[in-house]
PDB file of C-alpha atoms in Angstrom:
ATOM      1  CA  ALA A   1     -30.887  48.309 -11.251  1.00 45.00           C
ATOM      2  CA  MET A   2     -30.480  48.865  -7.563  1.00 47.00           C
ATOM      3  CA  SER A   3     -28.404  51.532  -5.880  1.00 51.00           C
ATOM      4  CA  PRO A   4     -25.200  50.313  -4.241  1.00 56.00           C
ATOM      5  CA  ASP A   5     -26.528  51.323  -0.839  1.00 48.00           C
ATOM      6  CA  VAL A   6     -29.580  49.036  -1.171  1.00 46.00           C
ATOM      7  CA  ALA A   7     -29.294  45.399  -0.141  1.00 45.00           C
ATOM      8  CA  PHE A   8     -29.556  42.985  -3.083  1.00 49.00           C
ATOM      9  CA  PRO A   9     -30.575  39.526  -1.822  1.00 52.00           C
ATOM     10  CA  SER A  10     -28.838  36.544  -3.385  1.00 57.00           C
ATOM     11  CA  PRO A  11     -28.501  32.850  -2.567  1.00 62.00           C
ATOM     12  CA  PRO A  12     -25.528  32.124  -0.289  1.00 65.00           C
ATOM     13  CA  LEU A  13     -22.466  30.421  -1.694  1.00 70.00           C
ATOM     14  CA  SER A  14     -21.819  26.808  -0.869  1.00 78.00           C
ATOM     15  CA  PRO A  15     -18.507  26.134   0.935  1.00 80.00           C
ATOM     16  CA  ALA A  16     -17.085  24.539  -2.233  1.00 84.00           C
ATOM     17  CA  GLU A  17     -18.049  27.574  -4.357  1.00 81.00           C
ATOM     18  CA  LYS A  18     -16.579  29.969  -1.816  1.00 83.00           C
ATOM     19  CA  TYR A  19     -13.273  28.088  -1.593  1.00 88.00           C
ATOM     20  CA  CYS A  20     -13.014  27.876  -5.391  1.00 89.00           C
ATOM     21  CA  LEU A  21     -13.654  31.609  -5.831  1.00 87.00           C
ATOM     22  CA  VAL A  22     -11.244  32.593  -3.057  1.00 90.00           C
ATOM     23  CA  THR A  23      -8.560  30.298  -4.488  1.00 92.00           C
ATOM     24  CA  TRP A  24      -9.077  31.645  -8.002  1.00 91.00           C
ATOM     25  CA  CYS A  25      -8.895  35.264  -6.797  1.00 91.00           C
ATOM     26  CA  LEU A  26      -5.762  34.636  -4.732  1.00 94.00           C
ATOM     27  CA  ILE A  27      -4.000  32.876  -7.610  1.00 94.00           C
ATOM     28  CA  THR A  28      -4.997  35.645 -10.019  1.00 93.00           C
ATOM     29  CA  ILE A  29      -3.844  38.408  -7.665  1.00 94.00           C
ATOM     30  CA  VAL A  30      -0.509  36.801  -6.728  1.00 94.00           C
ATOM     31  CA  ILE A  31       0.465  35.543 -10.179  1.00 94.00           C
ATOM     32  CA  GLY A  32      -0.916  38.646 -11.876  1.00 93.00           C
ATOM     33  CA  ALA A  33       0.939  41.043  -9.600  1.00 93.00           C
ATOM     34  CA  MET A  34       4.223  39.126  -9.825  1.00 94.00           C
ATOM     35  CA  GLY A  35       3.988  38.390 -13.538  1.00 93.00           C
ATOM     36  CA  ASN A  36       3.075  41.890 -14.597  1.00 93.00           C
ATOM     37  CA  SER A  37       5.745  43.393 -12.332  1.00 92.00           C
ATOM     38  CA  VAL A  38       8.334  41.193 -14.026  1.00 91.00           C
ATOM     39  CA  ILE A  39       7.023  42.254 -17.442  1.00 89.00           C
ATOM     40  CA  CYS A  40       7.270  45.946 -16.534  1.00 87.00           C
ATOM     41  CA  LEU A  41      10.851  45.489 -15.319  1.00 86.00           C
ATOM     42  CA  ALA A  42      11.860  43.307 -18.264  1.00 84.00           C
ATOM     43  CA  THR A  43      10.538  45.732 -20.871  1.00 81.00           C
ATOM     44  CA  ARG A  44      12.626  48.500 -19.320  1.00 77.00           C
ATOM     45  CA  SER A  45      15.804  46.475 -19.768  1.00 66.00           C
ATOM     46  CA  SER A  46      17.875  47.765 -22.687  1.00 56.00           C
ATOM     47  CA  PRO A  47      19.530  44.401 -23.527  1.00 53.00           C
ATOM     48  CA  LEU A  48      16.102  42.907 -24.237  1.00 56.00           C
ATOM     49  CA  ARG A  49      15.809  42.289 -27.968  1.00 71.00           C
ATOM     50  CA  MET A  50      12.495  43.958 -28.690  1.00 77.00           C
ATOM     51  CA  ASP A  51      11.546  47.027 -30.684  1.00 84.00           C
ATOM     52  CA  PRO A  52      10.668  50.101 -28.565  1.00 87.00           C
ATOM     53  CA  VAL A  53       7.034  50.344 -29.665  1.00 90.00           C
ATOM     54  CA  SER A  54       6.305  46.746 -28.666  1.00 89.00           C
ATOM     55  CA  ARG A  55       7.970  47.390 -25.313  1.00 90.00           C
ATOM     56  CA  ILE A  56       5.724  50.358 -24.599  1.00 92.00           C
ATOM     57  CA  LEU A  57       2.567  48.504 -25.629  1.00 94.00           C
ATOM     58  CA  ILE A  58       3.403  45.394 -23.583  1.00 93.00           C
ATOM     59  CA  ARG A  59       4.258  47.525 -20.547  1.00 93.00           C
ATOM     60  CA  ASN A  60       0.932  49.337 -20.805  1.00 95.00           C
ATOM     61  CA  ILE A  61      -0.927  46.027 -21.129  1.00 95.00           C
ATOM     62  CA  ALA A  62       0.778  44.906 -17.916  1.00 95.00           C
ATOM     63  CA  LEU A  63      -0.276  48.144 -16.205  1.00 94.00           C
ATOM     64  CA  CYS A  64      -3.860  47.533 -17.338  1.00 95.00           C
ATOM     65  CA  ASP A  65      -3.739  44.053 -15.828  1.00 94.00           C
ATOM     66  CA  MET A  66      -2.499  45.534 -12.557  1.00 95.00           C
ATOM     67  CA  GLY A  67      -5.360  48.017 -12.602  1.00 94.00           C
ATOM     68  CA  LEU A  68      -7.880  45.237 -13.182  1.00 93.00           C
ATOM     69  CA  ILE A  69      -6.416  43.298 -10.264  1.00 94.00           C
ATOM     70  CA  VAL A  70      -6.817  46.313  -7.957  1.00 93.00           C
ATOM     71  CA  PHE A  71     -10.255  47.479  -9.136  1.00 92.00           C
ATOM     72  CA  GLY A  72     -11.662  44.126 -10.231  1.00 90.00           C
ATOM     73  CA  CYS A  73     -10.239  40.988  -8.667  1.00 92.00           C
ATOM     74  CA  TYR A  74      -9.324  42.313  -5.209  1.00 91.00           C
ATOM     75  CA  PRO A  75     -12.842  43.661  -4.435  1.00 90.00           C
ATOM     76  CA  VAL A  76     -14.304  40.354  -5.603  1.00 89.00           C
ATOM     77  CA  LEU A  77     -12.016  38.481  -3.186  1.00 90.00           C
ATOM     78  CA  VAL A  78     -13.049  40.667  -0.237  1.00 90.00           C
ATOM     79  CA  SER A  79     -16.744  40.428  -1.169  1.00 86.00           C
ATOM     80  CA  VAL A  80     -16.593  36.630  -1.446  1.00 86.00           C
ATOM     81  CA  ILE A  81     -14.880  36.292   1.930  1.00 86.00           C
ATOM     82  CA  LEU A  82     -17.344  38.627   3.680  1.00 84.00           C
ATOM     83  CA  GLU A  83     -20.376  37.295   1.749  1.00 75.00           C
ATOM     84  CA  GLN A  84     -22.196  40.610   1.951  1.00 71.00           C
ATOM     85  CA  ASP A  85     -25.139  41.773  -0.137  1.00 73.00           C
ATOM     86  CA  ARG A  86     -23.506  45.214  -0.353  1.00 80.00           C
ATOM     87  CA  PHE A  87     -20.158  46.481  -1.576  1.00 84.00           C
ATOM     88  CA  PRO A  88     -17.726  46.010   1.361  1.00 84.00           C
ATOM     89  CA  TRP A  89     -16.358  49.571   1.304  1.00 87.00           C
ATOM     90  CA  GLY A  90     -19.636  51.435   0.947  1.00 85.00           C
ATOM     91  CA  THR A  91     -21.572  53.327  -1.697  1.00 85.00           C
ATOM     92  CA  SER A  92     -18.951  55.906  -2.688  1.00 87.00           C
ATOM     93  CA  ALA A  93     -16.274  53.262  -3.185  1.00 88.00           C
ATOM     94  CA  CYS A  94     -18.700  51.232  -5.280  1.00 88.00           C
ATOM     95  CA  TYR A  95     -18.974  54.127  -7.746  1.00 89.00           C
ATOM     96  CA  VAL A  96     -15.222  54.739  -7.733  1.00 89.00           C
ATOM     97  CA  PHE A  97     -14.271  51.112  -8.337  1.00 90.00           C
ATOM     98  CA  ASN A  98     -16.817  50.791 -11.144  1.00 88.00           C
ATOM     99  CA  TYR A  99     -15.778  53.935 -12.993  1.00 89.00           C
ATOM    100  CA  LEU A 100     -12.037  53.281 -12.595  1.00 89.00           C
ATOM    101  CA  ARG A 101     -12.244  49.650 -13.712  1.00 91.00           C
ATOM    102  CA  SER A 102     -13.845  50.350 -17.104  1.00 87.00           C
ATOM    103  CA  PRO A 103     -10.960  52.380 -18.629  1.00 90.00           C
ATOM    104  CA  PHE A 104      -8.497  49.619 -17.731  1.00 93.00           C
ATOM    105  CA  GLN A 105     -10.722  46.992 -19.368  1.00 90.00           C
ATOM    106  CA  LEU A 106     -11.161  48.921 -22.601  1.00 89.00           C
ATOM    107  CA  ALA A 107      -7.564  50.147 -22.779  1.00 92.00           C
ATOM    108  CA  SER A 108      -6.276  46.604 -22.251  1.00 93.00           C
ATOM    109  CA  LEU A 109      -8.334  45.280 -25.144  1.00 91.00           C
ATOM    110  CA  LEU A 110      -7.323  48.133 -27.448  1.00 91.00           C
ATOM    111  CA  LEU A 111      -3.635  47.802 -26.500  1.00 94.00           C
ATOM    112  CA  ILE A 112      -3.680  44.066 -27.238  1.00 94.00           C
ATOM    113  CA  CYS A 113      -5.395  44.814 -30.544  1.00 93.00           C
ATOM    114  CA  SER A 114      -2.788  47.451 -31.411  1.00 93.00           C
ATOM    115  CA  LEU A 115       0.081  45.124 -30.489  1.00 93.00           C
ATOM    116  CA  HIS A 116      -1.256  42.432 -32.821  1.00 92.00           C
ATOM    117  CA  VAL A 117      -1.667  44.904 -35.676  1.00 92.00           C
ATOM    118  CA  TYR A 118       1.796  46.331 -35.046  1.00 91.00           C
ATOM    119  CA  LYS A 119       3.374  42.858 -35.110  1.00 90.00           C
ATOM    120  CA  LEU A 120       1.658  42.067 -38.396  1.00 90.00           C
ATOM    121  CA  VAL A 121       2.819  45.343 -39.941  1.00 88.00           C
ATOM    122  CA  ASN A 122       6.381  44.677 -38.743  1.00 87.00           C
ATOM    123  CA  VAL A 123       6.406  41.201 -40.234  1.00 85.00           C
ATOM    124  CA  THR A 124       4.923  42.413 -43.505  1.00 85.00           C
ATOM    125  CA  TYR A 125       7.074  45.556 -43.796  1.00 83.00           C
ATOM    126  CA  PRO A 126      10.206  44.871 -41.669  1.00 78.00           C
ATOM    127  CA  LEU A 127      12.236  47.798 -43.007  1.00 75.00           C
ATOM    128  CA  ARG A 128       9.653  50.347 -41.879  1.00 74.00           C
ATOM    129  CA  ALA A 129       9.922  49.116 -38.293  1.00 70.00           C
ATOM    130  CA  LEU A 130      13.553  50.229 -38.108  1.00 70.00           C
ATOM    131  CA  GLY A 131      12.593  53.896 -38.073  1.00 72.00           C
ATOM    132  CA  ARG A 132      10.132  53.653 -35.188  1.00 78.00           C
ATOM    133  CA  THR A 133      11.334  54.982 -31.836  1.00 81.00           C
ATOM    134  CA  ARG A 134      10.236  54.909 -28.217  1.00 84.00           C
ATOM    135  CA  GLN A 135       8.462  58.207 -28.776  1.00 89.00           C
ATOM    136  CA  SER A 136       6.291  56.540 -31.412  1.00 89.00           C
ATOM    137  CA  GLY A 137       5.267  53.931 -28.838  1.00 89.00           C
ATOM    138  CA  VAL A 138       4.486  56.547 -26.208  1.00 93.00           C
ATOM    139  CA  ILE A 139       2.315  58.515 -28.641  1.00 93.00           C
ATOM    140  CA  LEU A 140       0.470  55.357 -29.744  1.00 93.00           C
ATOM    141  CA  ALA A 141      -0.132  54.212 -26.152  1.00 94.00           C
ATOM    142  CA  THR A 142      -1.329  57.691 -25.140  1.00 95.00           C
ATOM    143  CA  LEU A 143      -3.820  57.786 -28.006  1.00 94.00           C
ATOM    144  CA  ILE A 144      -5.107  54.347 -27.043  1.00 93.00           C
ATOM    145  CA  TRP A 145      -5.625  55.431 -23.425  1.00 94.00           C
ATOM    146  CA  LEU A 146      -7.600  58.445 -24.685  1.00 93.00           C
ATOM    147  CA  VAL A 147     -10.074  56.295 -26.639  1.00 89.00           C
ATOM    148  CA  PRO A 148     -12.048  54.995 -23.590  1.00 86.00           C
ATOM    149  CA  THR A 149     -11.941  58.424 -21.911  1.00 86.00           C
ATOM    150  CA  PRO A 150     -15.224  59.785 -23.377  1.00 86.00           C
ATOM    151  CA  LEU A 151     -17.161  56.813 -22.007  1.00 82.00           C
ATOM    152  CA  LEU A 152     -16.880  58.067 -18.412  1.00 83.00           C
ATOM    153  CA  PRO A 153     -18.311  61.571 -19.000  1.00 88.00           C
ATOM    154  CA  ILE A 154     -21.050  60.044 -21.166  1.00 85.00           C
ATOM    155  CA  GLN A 155     -22.033  57.713 -18.304  1.00 83.00           C
ATOM    156  CA  LEU A 156     -21.919  60.573 -15.804  1.00 85.00           C
ATOM    157  CA  LEU A 157     -23.996  62.878 -17.993  1.00 87.00           C
ATOM    158  CA  ILE A 158     -26.702  60.294 -18.683  1.00 85.00           C
ATOM    159  CA  ASN A 159     -27.062  58.989 -15.126  1.00 84.00           C
ATOM    160  CA  PRO A 160     -24.111  59.032 -12.693  1.00 82.00           C
ATOM    161  CA  ARG A 161     -26.019  56.915 -10.148  1.00 83.00           C
ATOM    162  CA  ASP A 162     -26.816  54.094 -12.552  1.00 84.00           C
ATOM    163  CA  VAL A 163     -24.440  51.755 -10.707  1.00 87.00           C
ATOM    164  CA  ALA A 164     -25.455  48.658  -8.775  1.00 85.00           C
ATOM    165  CA  TYR A 165     -23.648  46.053  -6.732  1.00 86.00           C
ATOM    166  CA  ASN A 166     -24.314  42.642  -8.226  1.00 82.00           C
ATOM    167  CA  PRO A 167     -23.692  39.933  -5.605  1.00 79.00           C
ATOM    168  CA  ARG A 168     -23.878  37.216  -8.243  1.00 77.00           C
ATOM    169  CA  VAL A 169     -20.532  38.410  -9.626  1.00 80.00           C
ATOM    170  CA  PHE A 170     -19.446  40.313  -6.463  1.00 84.00           C
ATOM    171  CA  MET A 171     -18.823  43.530  -8.396  1.00 85.00           C
ATOM    172  CA  CYS A 172     -20.238  47.029  -8.791  1.00 87.00           C
ATOM    173  CA  LEU A 173     -21.388  47.400 -12.391  1.00 86.00           C
ATOM    174  CA  PHE A 174     -22.866  50.144 -14.535  1.00 84.00           C
ATOM    175  CA  SER A 175     -26.469  49.091 -15.139  1.00 82.00           C
ATOM    176  CA  PHE A 176     -27.302  50.867 -18.457  1.00 83.00           C
ATOM    177  CA  THR A 177     -30.952  51.208 -17.405  1.00 82.00           C
ATOM    178  CA  ASP A 178     -31.720  54.548 -19.093  1.00 83.00           C
ATOM    179  CA  THR A 179     -33.520  54.352 -22.428  1.00 85.00           C
ATOM    180  CA  VAL A 180     -30.772  56.278 -24.235  1.00 84.00           C
ATOM    181  CA  TRP A 181     -28.468  53.282 -23.741  1.00 83.00           C
ATOM    182  CA  ARG A 182     -30.691  51.203 -26.039  1.00 80.00           C
ATOM    183  CA  LYS A 183     -29.095  53.068 -28.942  1.00 82.00           C
ATOM    184  CA  LEU A 184     -25.681  53.913 -27.490  1.00 83.00           C
ATOM    185  CA  ARG A 185     -24.796  50.580 -25.903  1.00 83.00           C
ATOM    186  CA  PRO A 186     -24.781  48.514 -29.137  1.00 87.00           C
ATOM    187  CA  VAL A 187     -22.640  51.156 -30.864  1.00 86.00           C
ATOM    188  CA  ILE A 188     -20.151  51.282 -27.977  1.00 81.00           C
ATOM    189  CA  ALA A 189     -20.031  47.485 -27.780  1.00 84.00           C
ATOM    190  CA  LEU A 190     -19.399  47.250 -31.521  1.00 86.00           C
ATOM    191  CA  CYS A 191     -16.652  49.881 -31.623  1.00 82.00           C
ATOM    192  CA  LEU A 192     -14.837  49.156 -28.367  1.00 78.00           C
ATOM    193  CA  ILE A 193     -15.356  45.395 -27.925  1.00 83.00           C
ATOM    194  CA  ALA A 194     -16.490  43.533 -31.052  1.00 89.00           C
ATOM    195  CA  VAL A 195     -14.234  45.242 -33.617  1.00 89.00           C
ATOM    196  CA  PRO A 196     -11.011  44.968 -31.542  1.00 87.00           C
ATOM    197  CA  ASN A 197     -11.682  41.267 -30.879  1.00 88.00           C
ATOM    198  CA  VAL A 198     -12.246  40.612 -34.569  1.00 92.00           C
ATOM    199  CA  VAL A 199      -9.044  42.506 -35.388  1.00 91.00           C
ATOM    200  CA  VAL A 200      -7.083  40.422 -32.854  1.00 91.00           C
ATOM    201  CA  LEU A 201      -8.475  37.214 -34.330  1.00 92.00           C
ATOM    202  CA  CYS A 202      -7.747  38.234 -37.929  1.00 93.00           C
ATOM    203  CA  THR A 203      -4.216  39.478 -37.190  1.00 92.00           C
ATOM    204  CA  THR A 204      -3.432  36.318 -35.212  1.00 91.00           C
ATOM    205  CA  ILE A 205      -4.483  34.158 -38.154  1.00 92.00           C
ATOM    206  CA  SER A 206      -2.497  36.375 -40.532  1.00 91.00           C
ATOM    207  CA  LEU A 207       0.616  36.123 -38.348  1.00 88.00           C
ATOM    208  CA  MET A 208       0.311  32.331 -38.299  1.00 89.00           C
ATOM    209  CA  VAL A 209       0.027  32.263 -42.085  1.00 88.00           C
ATOM    210  CA  VAL A 210       3.063  34.524 -42.478  1.00 83.00           C
ATOM    211  CA  ALA A 211       5.035  32.416 -39.982  1.00 80.00           C
ATOM    212  CA  LYS A 212       4.320  29.254 -41.954  1.00 81.00           C
ATOM    213  CA  ARG A 213       5.574  30.900 -45.147  1.00 77.00           C
ATOM    214  CA  VAL A 214       8.825  31.872 -43.460  1.00 64.00           C
TER     215      VAL A 214
END
């Protein structure tokens, strides 16, 4: 992996590729910002017929999407427009954007996973859902946000400079070059990525089966 302050040569984008990427980023930023803002406002509305825990989880998912727009999509847009072989805002910002983007990615996946599980539990045991309050949702969301937290200090302790700007995806990424990651990376990927995705898939199928029975 190369340091963010070292040029990383890459083939230039064709005009068609550049226009497609810029268009995609602009659409994602505009629709994402507007859509998630509406979701945050709607879930705060008391007349909305939705249990408080689901409201909290959906609102936090929207906040995660906003964070990914700021620390993920927006830098990509600027990098594509400038077509630089370095991160547009310099080395320090490259580290900051990389380390701040990861918690939003992991929290978003875990929140979506939790929302699916919560929906399935509510459908299976509807009477138990009546006793859950907004405080229950806040506690659940807080615990979910705490799950990705140890990943940052682990990365910093192993090698805080193991970050490189990859011009092929126009992002600063953690490189996982140290040998210790050969053992840790599969475990982290299994626990924080593979398992939640499998849970989402299984709960979605279960919800469809329950819906058909009703």
